[in-house]
């Protein structure tokens, strides 16, 4: 929102004209100031003149000889423009004038034998626009002989504001005037929005068949003469960032910027049946909007139609069939209210964002259509010579019911840290248009129609803080119940800390990937991750799907690191994936589980003398999962071999909790997938569902470490191939006693072991919490461990 201070002065008499001070006030009110543009005339000595005569140059075809009166009698001026005739009011630079910030002095010059006493100026030569094809032709209201700069509302300053989405009222000149008046404790004023009397009776009728338009107003204006708008209006629009087009269109834009209420002008002669119907779009209906794009409509759209077809896309943009043109003489002024979510969705669906939709989607003052219509009719009469017909036609379906808000005084004190009397609170709210009364312990306020954001008591607390000034509140400790992180949030942070402690670095990747990424992973056709949700307007093909797996993003990050000389990569990410199935608690919203993904490339372990570095492999991934589970108190986790892409056959496993719940997969990436990402050697990946790791009530408990000495021994078993190492570890770990860890360290198949069997060696560590284990206790535990494996069909090696 660009605010011209000279324009703003029409609505409020500020106690200062210093743009910096005004900008600080706006900033204090919560409106971010992005910049200040200071404007001053780029010329001196330019006067308003009248062209008395226009004749052909005696010795040139491309210029004409004119006589111009600037208040001291006619004088000859040679001019090359052809867009004016005798009687035109024009800006004239007489000898001694200076243009273009002093770089272009004006002197008497002989042009093909005729002395030119100055020049008639174009908008570009005066720094007032880019039009250099013709000179500026002014309206008859300019007094001949006056300094042209006095008519330009200069010097001026334009403050560029960033308005937050919840403050549609601040997207207007009167909204900013109201804010500054409240800040400085002064009055502000509305422009003239009184109705003009109309002649005769208009045939206009208005019907609303869709409640998404709560109010629609229209009035016919006849006898409009299309042409340029007055210079003052053009300059104000330009400073607000809007291009001047014609008097009718400019008036519509002017009222929108002034009151914050978008308006629209139809060519009334092109409205079939003089009838307006607000309705839903028809399936397959087509409408060409003012930008020349044919749009396919549906029932989710809202359309302003006549007796024959749609005329405009409600609250977003008008249609070509009914737009005003140079031949327009009768205008229908339309001002309406629209349902904000409808306009937001419609604008995005058609990729059509306009100044009108930007305001309607935030929520325009529902009481403004009637005064805004009166204002536009009045300005049309002043600038285009039109005359209103009949009365304003108003159709309403949903009346506005303001919210009543009860603000406890205790909430003000608890939030702001200071007790404020009800009278002071009311004094701050009243200038904003909030009607408020006080009781013993609360303030009862009525929401103004232009503030859709004021619906809760805390909203009023914010308004009091803004008007009182944030700097007036001293730092204090808040009272009442304290906030904090939820149990799941705390555990997720500890999960991240555990992963970084295990040597991984956290990555943040995009929530999108493309079909190519899923193809590169080589997923099976029936894999649920293939059913990704399409992005309607993707920035590029590589980001056209909501991610169903974290692996593409992590593999991209790993490739980037390897390409930049980082050979050993260990990355993890905790983020959501989006599955094409309904979330049980939210209905049609996609299921969005949180997932932990990781990727390992290169080698793990320290380097240097005594290094224990080794290339990563499937065991690295399984070890990482087990170490992570141990660090969060999850206990033993099981792994079962699986053949599932994108994992390498025979080197991938599903991960199981001790209660048998599967919550992820881990293993080596298939070599084809690794080559697709250009990653060398073995690549280890894993994906674990986070919820089972956070919600188990038996986890996340502190276990005091034992200070007693440990006892280690190794056992080797001959086992059927159907018995996995994980089953052996689980069986031994389940033996009651002092078992601290069970680690497989050797697997053998070959001579001495029958076909269909294998030998597995494990190292068992025992430790008691309160004493040193005796040799008899260690021997007893050893026997019990051997017995637990016998139950699986295994025998002690050497005792077959």
GROMACS .gro file of N, CA, C and O in nm, residues 504-615:
model
  448
  504UNK      N    1   2.556  -3.786   1.281
  504UNK     CA    2   2.481  -3.744   1.163
  504UNK      C    3   2.455  -3.594   1.169
  504UNK      O    4   2.447  -3.534   1.278
  505UNK      N    5   2.439  -3.534   1.054
  505UNK     CA    6   2.404  -3.392   1.042
  505UNK      C    7   2.260  -3.381   0.991
  505UNK      O    8   2.219  -3.458   0.903
  506UNK      N    9   2.186  -3.285   1.046
  506UNK     CA   10   2.046  -3.271   1.005
  506UNK      C   11   2.035  -3.193   0.874
  506UNK      O   12   2.103  -3.092   0.854
  507UNK      N   13   1.949  -3.240   0.786
  507UNK     CA   14   1.922  -3.173   0.658
  507UNK      C   15   1.776  -3.130   0.655
  507UNK      O   16   1.691  -3.190   0.720
  508UNK      N   17   1.750  -3.023   0.581
  508UNK     CA   18   1.614  -2.979   0.555
  508UNK      C   19   1.595  -2.976   0.404
  508UNK      O   20   1.659  -2.896   0.336
  509UNK      N   21   1.510  -3.061   0.352
  509UNK     CA   22   1.494  -3.071   0.208
  509UNK      C   23   1.352  -3.030   0.169
  509UNK      O   24   1.264  -3.015   0.254
  510UNK      N   25   1.331  -3.013   0.037
  510UNK     CA   26   1.201  -2.971  -0.012
  510UNK      C   27   1.095  -3.078   0.016
  510UNK      O   28   1.124  -3.198   0.021
  511UNK      N   29   0.971  -3.033   0.030
  511UNK     CA   30   0.859  -3.125   0.051
  511UNK      C   31   0.802  -3.175  -0.081
  511UNK      O   32   0.692  -3.230  -0.084
  512UNK      N   33   0.874  -3.152  -0.191
  512UNK     CA   34   0.826  -3.191  -0.323
  512UNK      C   35   0.934  -3.272  -0.394
  512UNK      O   36   1.053  -3.255  -0.371
  513UNK      N   37   0.891  -3.359  -0.483
  513UNK     CA   38   0.982  -3.422  -0.577
  513UNK      C   39   0.904  -3.451  -0.704
  513UNK      O   40   0.784  -3.424  -0.712
  514UNK      N   41   0.970  -3.505  -0.803
  514UNK     CA   42   0.904  -3.531  -0.931
  514UNK      C   43   0.888  -3.679  -0.958
  514UNK      O   44   0.933  -3.765  -0.881
  515UNK      N   45   0.821  -3.711  -1.070
  515UNK     CA   46   0.804  -3.851  -1.109
  515UNK      C   47   0.941  -3.916  -1.132
  515UNK      O   48   0.958  -4.035  -1.105
  516UNK      N   49   1.036  -3.837  -1.183
  516UNK     CA   50   1.168  -3.892  -1.211
  516UNK      C   51   1.236  -3.947  -1.088
  516UNK      O   52   1.309  -4.047  -1.096
  517UNK      N   53   1.215  -3.883  -0.973
  517UNK     CA   54   1.278  -3.930  -0.849
  517UNK      C   55   1.222  -4.066  -0.809
  517UNK      O   56   1.297  -4.155  -0.767
  518UNK      N   57   1.091  -4.084  -0.821
  518UNK     CA   58   1.031  -4.214  -0.788
  518UNK      C   59   1.076  -4.321  -0.885
  518UNK      O   60   1.101  -4.436  -0.847
  519UNK      N   61   1.089  -4.284  -1.014
  519UNK     CA   62   1.138  -4.381  -1.113
  519UNK      C   63   1.282  -4.421  -1.081
  519UNK      O   64   1.320  -4.539  -1.094
  520UNK      N   65   1.365  -4.324  -1.041
  520UNK     CA   66   1.505  -4.354  -1.011
  520UNK      C   67   1.518  -4.447  -0.890
  520UNK      O   68   1.610  -4.528  -0.883
  521UNK      N   69   1.423  -4.438  -0.795
  521UNK     CA   70   1.427  -4.528  -0.680
  521UNK      C   71   1.389  -4.670  -0.720
  521UNK      O   72   1.419  -4.766  -0.647
  522UNK      N   73   1.321  -4.685  -0.834
  522UNK     CA   74   1.283  -4.818  -0.881
  522UNK      C   75   1.174  -4.882  -0.798
  522UNK      O   76   1.172  -5.006  -0.782
  523UNK      N   77   1.082  -4.803  -0.743
  523UNK     CA   78   0.976  -4.858  -0.658
  523UNK      C   79   0.886  -4.951  -0.738
  523UNK      O   80   0.863  -4.931  -0.858
  524UNK      N   81   0.833  -5.052  -0.671
  524UNK     CA   82   0.739  -5.143  -0.736
  524UNK      C   83   0.612  -5.067  -0.774
  524UNK      O   84   0.576  -4.965  -0.712
  525UNK      N   85   0.542  -5.116  -0.875
  525UNK     CA   86   0.423  -5.046  -0.925
  525UNK      C   87   0.315  -5.035  -0.820
  525UNK      O   88   0.238  -4.937  -0.817
  526UNK      N   89   0.306  -5.135  -0.730
  526UNK     CA   90   0.201  -5.132  -0.627
  526UNK      C   91   0.249  -5.070  -0.497
  526UNK      O   92   0.178  -5.073  -0.396
  527UNK      N   93   0.368  -5.012  -0.497
  527UNK     CA   94   0.420  -4.946  -0.376
  527UNK      C   95   0.335  -4.822  -0.347
  527UNK      O   96   0.314  -4.739  -0.436
  528UNK      N   97   0.284  -4.806  -0.224
  528UNK     CA   98   0.200  -4.689  -0.192
  528UNK      C   99   0.271  -4.556  -0.219
  528UNK      O  100   0.204  -4.455  -0.243
  529UNK      N  101   0.403  -4.556  -0.215
  529UNK     CA  102   0.475  -4.431  -0.239
  529UNK      C  103   0.466  -4.385  -0.384
  529UNK      O  104   0.499  -4.271  -0.416
  530UNK      N  105   0.420  -4.473  -0.473
  530UNK     CA  106   0.400  -4.433  -0.612
  530UNK      C  107   0.276  -4.346  -0.629
  530UNK      O  108   0.263  -4.273  -0.726
  531UNK      N  109   0.182  -4.356  -0.533
  531UNK     CA  110   0.056  -4.279  -0.542
  531UNK      C  111   0.075  -4.143  -0.476
  531UNK      O  112   0.023  -4.116  -0.367
  532UNK      N  113   0.151  -4.059  -0.544
  532UNK     CA  114   0.181  -3.926  -0.488
  532UNK      C  115   0.074  -3.826  -0.531
  532UNK      O  116   0.010  -3.840  -0.635
  533UNK      N  117   0.056  -3.725  -0.449
  533UNK     CA  118  -0.043  -3.621  -0.475
  533UNK      C  119   0.018  -3.516  -0.567
  533UNK      O  120   0.125  -3.463  -0.539
  534UNK      N  121  -0.051  -3.486  -0.677
  534UNK     CA  122  -0.001  -3.390  -0.774
  534UNK      C  123  -0.015  -3.247  -0.722
  534UNK      O  124  -0.116  -3.212  -0.660
  535UNK      N  125   0.086  -3.163  -0.747
  535UNK     CA  126   0.078  -3.020  -0.717
  535UNK      C  127   0.011  -2.952  -0.836
  535UNK      O  128   0.048  -2.973  -0.951
  536UNK      N  129  -0.090  -2.870  -0.809
  536UNK     CA  130  -0.170  -2.814  -0.917
  536UNK      C  131  -0.090  -2.717  -1.003
  536UNK      O  132  -0.099  -2.719  -1.126
  537UNK      N  133  -0.012  -2.631  -0.943
  537UNK     CA  134   0.067  -2.533  -1.019
  537UNK      C  135   0.214  -2.543  -0.979
  537UNK      O  136   0.267  -2.454  -0.913
  538UNK      N  137   0.282  -2.652  -1.018
  538UNK     CA  138   0.422  -2.668  -0.977
  538UNK      C  139   0.512  -2.566  -1.045
  538UNK      O  140   0.488  -2.524  -1.157
  539UNK      N  141   0.617  -2.526  -0.972
  539UNK     CA  142   0.715  -2.434  -1.030
  539UNK      C  143   0.794  -2.504  -1.139
  539UNK      O  144   0.837  -2.441  -1.236
  540UNK      N  145   0.817  -2.635  -1.124
  540UNK     CA  146   0.889  -2.711  -1.226
  540UNK      C  147   0.856  -2.858  -1.208
  540UNK      O  148   0.803  -2.900  -1.103
  541UNK      N  149   0.884  -2.938  -1.311
  541UNK     CA  150   0.848  -3.080  -1.310
  541UNK      C  151   0.914  -3.153  -1.194
  541UNK      O  152   0.854  -3.244  -1.134
  542UNK      N  153   1.037  -3.115  -1.158
  542UNK     CA  154   1.107  -3.182  -1.049
  542UNK      C  155   1.043  -3.159  -0.914
  542UNK      O  156   1.082  -3.222  -0.815
  543UNK      N  157   0.945  -3.070  -0.904
  543UNK     CA  158   0.876  -3.043  -0.778
  543UNK      C  159   0.725  -3.050  -0.800
  543UNK      O  160   0.649  -2.972  -0.744
  544UNK      N  161   0.680  -3.148  -0.877
  544UNK     CA  162   0.539  -3.156  -0.915
  544UNK      C  163   0.457  -3.248  -0.826
  544UNK      O  164   0.336  -3.258  -0.842
  545UNK      N  165   0.520  -3.317  -0.731
  545UNK     CA  166   0.450  -3.409  -0.642
  545UNK      C  167   0.482  -3.377  -0.497
  545UNK      O  168   0.593  -3.338  -0.464
  546UNK      N  169   0.382  -3.394  -0.409
  546UNK     CA  170   0.409  -3.391  -0.266
  546UNK      C  171   0.486  -3.519  -0.231
  546UNK      O  172   0.450  -3.628  -0.277
  547UNK      N  173   0.591  -3.505  -0.153
  547UNK     CA  174   0.679  -3.619  -0.130
  547UNK      C  175   0.608  -3.731  -0.054
  547UNK      O  176   0.532  -3.705   0.040
  548UNK      N  177   0.633  -3.853  -0.094
  548UNK     CA  178   0.585  -3.971  -0.024
  548UNK      C  179   0.698  -4.043   0.050
  548UNK      O  180   0.675  -4.140   0.120
  549UNK      N  181   0.820  -3.995   0.029
  549UNK     CA  182   0.938  -4.051   0.094
  549UNK      C  183   1.042  -3.940   0.108
  549UNK      O  184   1.048  -3.849   0.024
  550UNK      N  185   1.122  -3.947   0.213
  550UNK     CA  186   1.228  -3.847   0.233
  550UNK      C  187   1.353  -3.876   0.153
  550UNK      O  188   1.442  -3.791   0.143
  551UNK      N  189   1.362  -3.996   0.094
  551UNK     CA  190   1.488  -4.037   0.034
  551UNK      C  191   1.533  -3.950  -0.083
  551UNK      O  192   1.653  -3.918  -0.092
  552UNK      N  193   1.446  -3.909  -0.179
  552UNK     CA  194   1.497  -3.827  -0.289
  552UNK      C  195   1.566  -3.700  -0.242
  552UNK      O  196   1.673  -3.664  -0.293
  553UNK      N  197   1.507  -3.631  -0.146
  553UNK     CA  198   1.569  -3.508  -0.096
  553UNK      C  199   1.701  -3.535  -0.028
  553UNK      O  200   1.799  -3.461  -0.048
  554UNK      N  201   1.708  -3.641   0.053
  554UNK     CA  202   1.834  -3.673   0.121
  554UNK      C  203   1.941  -3.718   0.023
  554UNK      O  204   2.059  -3.683   0.037
  555UNK      N  205   1.900  -3.795  -0.079
  555UNK     CA  206   1.998  -3.838  -0.180
  555UNK      C  207   2.048  -3.720  -0.263
  555UNK      O  208   2.165  -3.715  -0.301
  556UNK      N  209   1.959  -3.623  -0.290
  556UNK     CA  210   2.003  -3.501  -0.358
  556UNK      C  211   2.108  -3.428  -0.275
  556UNK      O  212   2.209  -3.379  -0.326
  557UNK      N  213   2.081  -3.418  -0.142
  557UNK     CA  214   2.176  -3.350  -0.054
  557UNK      C  215   2.308  -3.425  -0.047
  557UNK      O  216   2.417  -3.365  -0.047
  558UNK      N  217   2.302  -3.560  -0.045
  558UNK     CA  218   2.425  -3.639  -0.043
  558UNK      C  219   2.504  -3.620  -0.172
  558UNK      O  220   2.627  -3.604  -0.170
  559UNK      N  221   2.433  -3.619  -0.287
  559UNK     CA  222   2.500  -3.597  -0.415
  559UNK      C  223   2.569  -3.462  -0.418
  559UNK      O  224   2.682  -3.448  -0.466
  560UNK      N  225   2.503  -3.359  -0.365
  560UNK     CA  226   2.561  -3.225  -0.362
  560UNK      C  227   2.691  -3.225  -0.282
  560UNK      O  228   2.791  -3.167  -0.322
  561UNK      N  229   2.690  -3.292  -0.167
  561UNK     CA  230   2.810  -3.296  -0.083
  561UNK      C  231   2.923  -3.372  -0.151
  561UNK      O  232   3.039  -3.328  -0.150
  562UNK      N  233   2.890  -3.487  -0.210
  562UNK     CA  234   2.993  -3.566  -0.278
  562UNK      C  235   3.052  -3.488  -0.394
  562UNK      O  236   3.174  -3.488  -0.416
  563UNK      N  237   2.966  -3.418  -0.470
  563UNK     CA  238   3.014  -3.340  -0.584
  563UNK      C  239   3.105  -3.227  -0.541
  563UNK      O  240   3.185  -3.177  -0.621
  564UNK      N  241   3.094  -3.183  -0.415
  564UNK     CA  242   3.178  -3.075  -0.365
  564UNK      C  243   3.292  -3.127  -0.278
  564UNK      O  244   3.345  -3.054  -0.193
  565UNK      N  245   3.329  -3.254  -0.295
  565UNK     CA  246   3.449  -3.306  -0.231
  565UNK      C  247   3.430  -3.364  -0.094
  565UNK      O  248   3.529  -3.398  -0.028
  566UNK      N  249   3.307  -3.377  -0.046
  566UNK     CA  250   3.284  -3.438   0.085
  566UNK      C  251   3.254  -3.586   0.061
  566UNK      O  252   3.143  -3.621   0.018
  567UNK      N  253   3.352  -3.671   0.085
  567UNK     CA  254   3.335  -3.812   0.053
  567UNK      C  255   3.252  -3.889   0.152
  567UNK      O  256   3.185  -3.985   0.115
  568UNK      N  257   3.259  -3.851   0.280
  568UNK     CA  258   3.184  -3.921   0.385
  568UNK      C  259   3.063  -3.836   0.422
  568UNK      O  260   3.078  -3.725   0.475
  569UNK      N  261   2.945  -3.888   0.395
  569UNK     CA  262   2.822  -3.812   0.418
  569UNK      C  263   2.733  -3.893   0.512
  569UNK      O  264   2.710  -4.012   0.490
  570UNK      N  265   2.682  -3.826   0.616
  570UNK     CA  266   2.586  -3.889   0.709
  570UNK      C  267   2.481  -3.784   0.742
  570UNK      O  268   2.505  -3.692   0.819
  571UNK      N  269   2.365  -3.797   0.680
  571UNK     CA  270   2.259  -3.697   0.693
  571UNK      C  271   2.131  -3.762   0.744
  571UNK      O  272   2.104  -3.879   0.713
  572UNK      N  273   2.054  -3.685   0.818
  572UNK     CA  274   1.921  -3.731   0.856
  572UNK      C  275   1.823  -3.615   0.843
  572UNK      O  276   1.860  -3.498   0.840
  573UNK      N  277   1.696  -3.650   0.834
  573UNK     CA  278   1.589  -3.549   0.831
  573UNK      C  279   1.467  -3.607   0.900
  573UNK      O  280   1.434  -3.726   0.882
  574UNK      N  281   1.401  -3.524   0.978
  574UNK     CA  282   1.271  -3.560   1.035
  574UNK      C  283   1.168  -3.467   0.971
  574UNK      O  284   1.175  -3.344   0.988
  575UNK      N  285   1.079  -3.521   0.895
  575UNK     CA  286   0.980  -3.439   0.825
  575UNK      C  287   0.858  -3.521   0.790
  575UNK      O  288   0.854  -3.643   0.810
  576UNK      N  289   0.760  -3.456   0.735
  576UNK     CA  290   0.635  -3.523   0.701
  576UNK      C  291   0.635  -3.566   0.555
  576UNK      O  292   0.688  -3.497   0.469
  577UNK      N  293   0.574  -3.680   0.532
  577UNK     CA  294   0.545  -3.725   0.396
  577UNK      C  295   0.394  -3.719   0.377
  577UNK      O  296   0.318  -3.713   0.475
  578UNK      N  297   0.351  -3.719   0.254
  578UNK     CA  298   0.209  -3.697   0.223
  578UNK      C  299   0.157  -3.815   0.143
  578UNK      O  300   0.195  -3.835   0.027
  579UNK      N  301   0.071  -3.893   0.205
  579UNK     CA  302   0.020  -4.014   0.144
  579UNK      C  303  -0.120  -3.991   0.088
  579UNK      O  304  -0.200  -3.918   0.148
  580UNK      N  305  -0.147  -4.053  -0.024
  580UNK     CA  306  -0.276  -4.031  -0.092
  580UNK      C  307  -0.385  -4.116  -0.029
  580UNK      O  308  -0.444  -4.204  -0.090
  581UNK      N  309  -0.407  -4.090   0.100
  581UNK     CA  310  -0.515  -4.154   0.173
  581UNK      C  311  -0.561  -4.059   0.281
  581UNK      O  312  -0.485  -3.973   0.326
  582UNK      N  313  -0.687  -4.070   0.323
  582UNK     CA  314  -0.742  -3.974   0.417
  582UNK      C  315  -0.686  -3.994   0.557
  582UNK      O  316  -0.667  -4.107   0.602
  583UNK      N  317  -0.658  -3.881   0.621
  583UNK     CA  318  -0.617  -3.886   0.762
  583UNK      C  319  -0.739  -3.921   0.846
  583UNK      O  320  -0.845  -3.859   0.830
  584UNK      N  321  -0.731  -4.019   0.934
  584UNK     CA  322  -0.850  -4.061   1.010
  584UNK      C  323  -0.915  -3.948   1.088
  584UNK      O  324  -1.037  -3.942   1.099
  585UNK      N  325  -0.833  -3.856   1.141
  585UNK     CA  326  -0.889  -3.751   1.226
  585UNK      C  327  -0.935  -3.629   1.149
  585UNK      O  328  -1.002  -3.542   1.203
  586UNK      N  329  -0.898  -3.619   1.019
  586UNK     CA  330  -0.930  -3.497   0.945
  586UNK      C  331  -1.009  -3.523   0.816
  586UNK      O  332  -1.026  -3.434   0.735
  587UNK      N  333  -1.052  -3.645   0.792
  587UNK     CA  334  -1.133  -3.669   0.673
  587UNK      C  335  -1.054  -3.659   0.545
  587UNK      O  336  -0.965  -3.738   0.519
  588UNK      N  337  -1.088  -3.562   0.461
  588UNK     CA  338  -1.030  -3.554   0.327
  588UNK      C  339  -0.886  -3.504   0.325
  588UNK      O  340  -0.824  -3.501   0.220
  589UNK      N  341  -0.833  -3.460   0.437
  589UNK     CA  342  -0.693  -3.416   0.441
  589UNK      C  343  -0.602  -3.538   0.427
  589UNK      O  344  -0.624  -3.640   0.491
  590UNK      N  345  -0.498  -3.532   0.341
  590UNK     CA  346  -0.410  -3.648   0.324
  590UNK      C  347  -0.341  -3.687   0.454
  590UNK      O  348  -0.314  -3.604   0.540
  591UNK      N  349  -0.313  -3.817   0.466
  591UNK     CA  350  -0.235  -3.865   0.580
  591UNK      C  351  -0.094  -3.807   0.570
  591UNK      O  352  -0.031  -3.812   0.465
  592UNK      N  353  -0.043  -3.753   0.682
  592UNK     CA  354   0.086  -3.684   0.680
  592UNK      C  355   0.172  -3.730   0.798
  592UNK      O  356   0.201  -3.653   0.888
  593UNK      N  357   0.216  -3.854   0.799
  593UNK     CA  358   0.296  -3.902   0.912
  593UNK      C  359   0.435  -3.839   0.912
  593UNK      O  360   0.493  -3.809   0.808
  594UNK      N  361   0.488  -3.820   1.033
  594UNK     CA  362   0.626  -3.774   1.047
  594UNK      C  363   0.719  -3.894   1.030
  594UNK      O  364   0.693  -4.002   1.084
  595UNK      N  365   0.825  -3.874   0.952
  595UNK     CA  366   0.916  -3.983   0.919
  595UNK      C  367   1.060  -3.938   0.947
  595UNK      O  368   1.095  -3.822   0.924
  596UNK      N  369   1.143  -4.031   0.997
  596UNK     CA  370   1.285  -4.008   1.012
  596UNK      C  371   1.356  -4.080   0.898
  596UNK      O  372   1.341  -4.202   0.880
  597UNK      N  373   1.429  -4.006   0.816
  597UNK     CA  374   1.505  -4.066   0.708
  597UNK      C  375   1.653  -4.036   0.726
  597UNK      O  376   1.691  -3.932   0.783
  598UNK      N  377   1.739  -4.128   0.680
  598UNK     CA  378   1.883  -4.102   0.687
  598UNK      C  379   1.953  -4.165   0.567
  598UNK      O  380   1.902  -4.258   0.503
  599UNK      N  381   2.070  -4.113   0.536
  599UNK     CA  382   2.153  -4.165   0.427
  599UNK      C  383   2.299  -4.161   0.472
  599UNK      O  384   2.343  -4.063   0.534
  600UNK      N  385   2.372  -4.269   0.444
  600UNK     CA  386   2.515  -4.278   0.477
  600UNK      C  387   2.592  -4.311   0.350
  600UNK      O  388   2.554  -4.404   0.276
  601UNK      N  389   2.698  -4.236   0.324
  601UNK     CA  390   2.781  -4.257   0.207
  601UNK      C  391   2.928  -4.254   0.250
  601UNK      O  392   2.966  -4.173   0.337
  602UNK      N  393   3.011  -4.339   0.189
  602UNK     CA  394   3.155  -4.334   0.220
  602UNK      C  395   3.191  -4.426   0.332
  602UNK      O  396   3.161  -4.547   0.330
  603UNK      N  397   3.258  -4.373   0.435
  603UNK     CA  398   3.305  -4.455   0.547
  603UNK      C  399   3.261  -4.390   0.678
  603UNK      O  400   3.231  -4.271   0.685
  604UNK      N  401   3.258  -4.471   0.782
  604UNK     CA  402   3.225  -4.422   0.915
  604UNK      C  403   3.342  -4.447   1.007
  604UNK      O  404   3.430  -4.530   0.979
  605UNK      N  405   3.343  -4.378   1.118
  605UNK     CA  406   3.452  -4.394   1.214
  605UNK      C  407   3.555  -4.284   1.200
  605UNK      O  408   3.555  -4.206   1.105
  606UNK      N  409   3.646  -4.278   1.298
  606UNK     CA  410   3.747  -4.173   1.301
  606UNK      C  411   3.861  -4.208   1.208
  606UNK      O  412   3.878  -4.322   1.165
  607UNK      N  413   3.942  -4.107   1.173
  607UNK     CA  414   4.058  -4.127   1.086
  607UNK      C  415   4.185  -4.102   1.166
  607UNK      O  416   4.182  -4.048   1.276
  608UNK      N  417   4.297  -4.140   1.108
  608UNK     CA  418   4.425  -4.117   1.174
  608UNK      C  419   4.482  -4.245   1.233
  608UNK      O  420   4.436  -4.358   1.206
  609UNK      N  421   4.584  -4.229   1.318
  609UNK     CA  422   4.651  -4.344   1.380
  609UNK      C  423   4.550  -4.419   1.467
  609UNK      O  424   4.477  -4.360   1.545
  610UNK      N  425   4.547  -4.549   1.451
  610UNK     CA  426   4.453  -4.629   1.528
  610UNK      C  427   4.312  -4.615   1.478
  610UNK      O  428   4.216  -4.640   1.554
  611UNK      N  429   4.296  -4.578   1.352
  611UNK     CA  430   4.163  -4.553   1.296
  611UNK      C  431   4.079  -4.680   1.295
  611UNK      O  432   4.131  -4.791   1.274
  612UNK      N  433   3.951  -4.662   1.320
  612UNK     CA  434   3.856  -4.773   1.309
  612UNK      C  435   3.759  -4.748   1.193
  612UNK      O  436   3.645  -4.791   1.196
  613UNK      N  437   3.806  -4.675   1.093
  613UNK     CA  438   3.721  -4.644   0.978
  613UNK      C  439   3.689  -4.770   0.898
  613UNK      O  440   3.774  -4.857   0.880
  614UNK      N  441   3.567  -4.778   0.849
  614UNK     CA  442   3.525  -4.887   0.762
  614UNK      C  443   3.416  -4.835   0.669
  614UNK      O  444   3.337  -4.748   0.707
  615UNK      N  445   3.412  -4.887   0.547
  615UNK     CA  446   3.307  -4.843   0.454
  615UNK      C  447   3.169  -4.878   0.511
  615UNK      O  448   3.151  -4.981   0.577
   0.00000   0.00000   0.00000
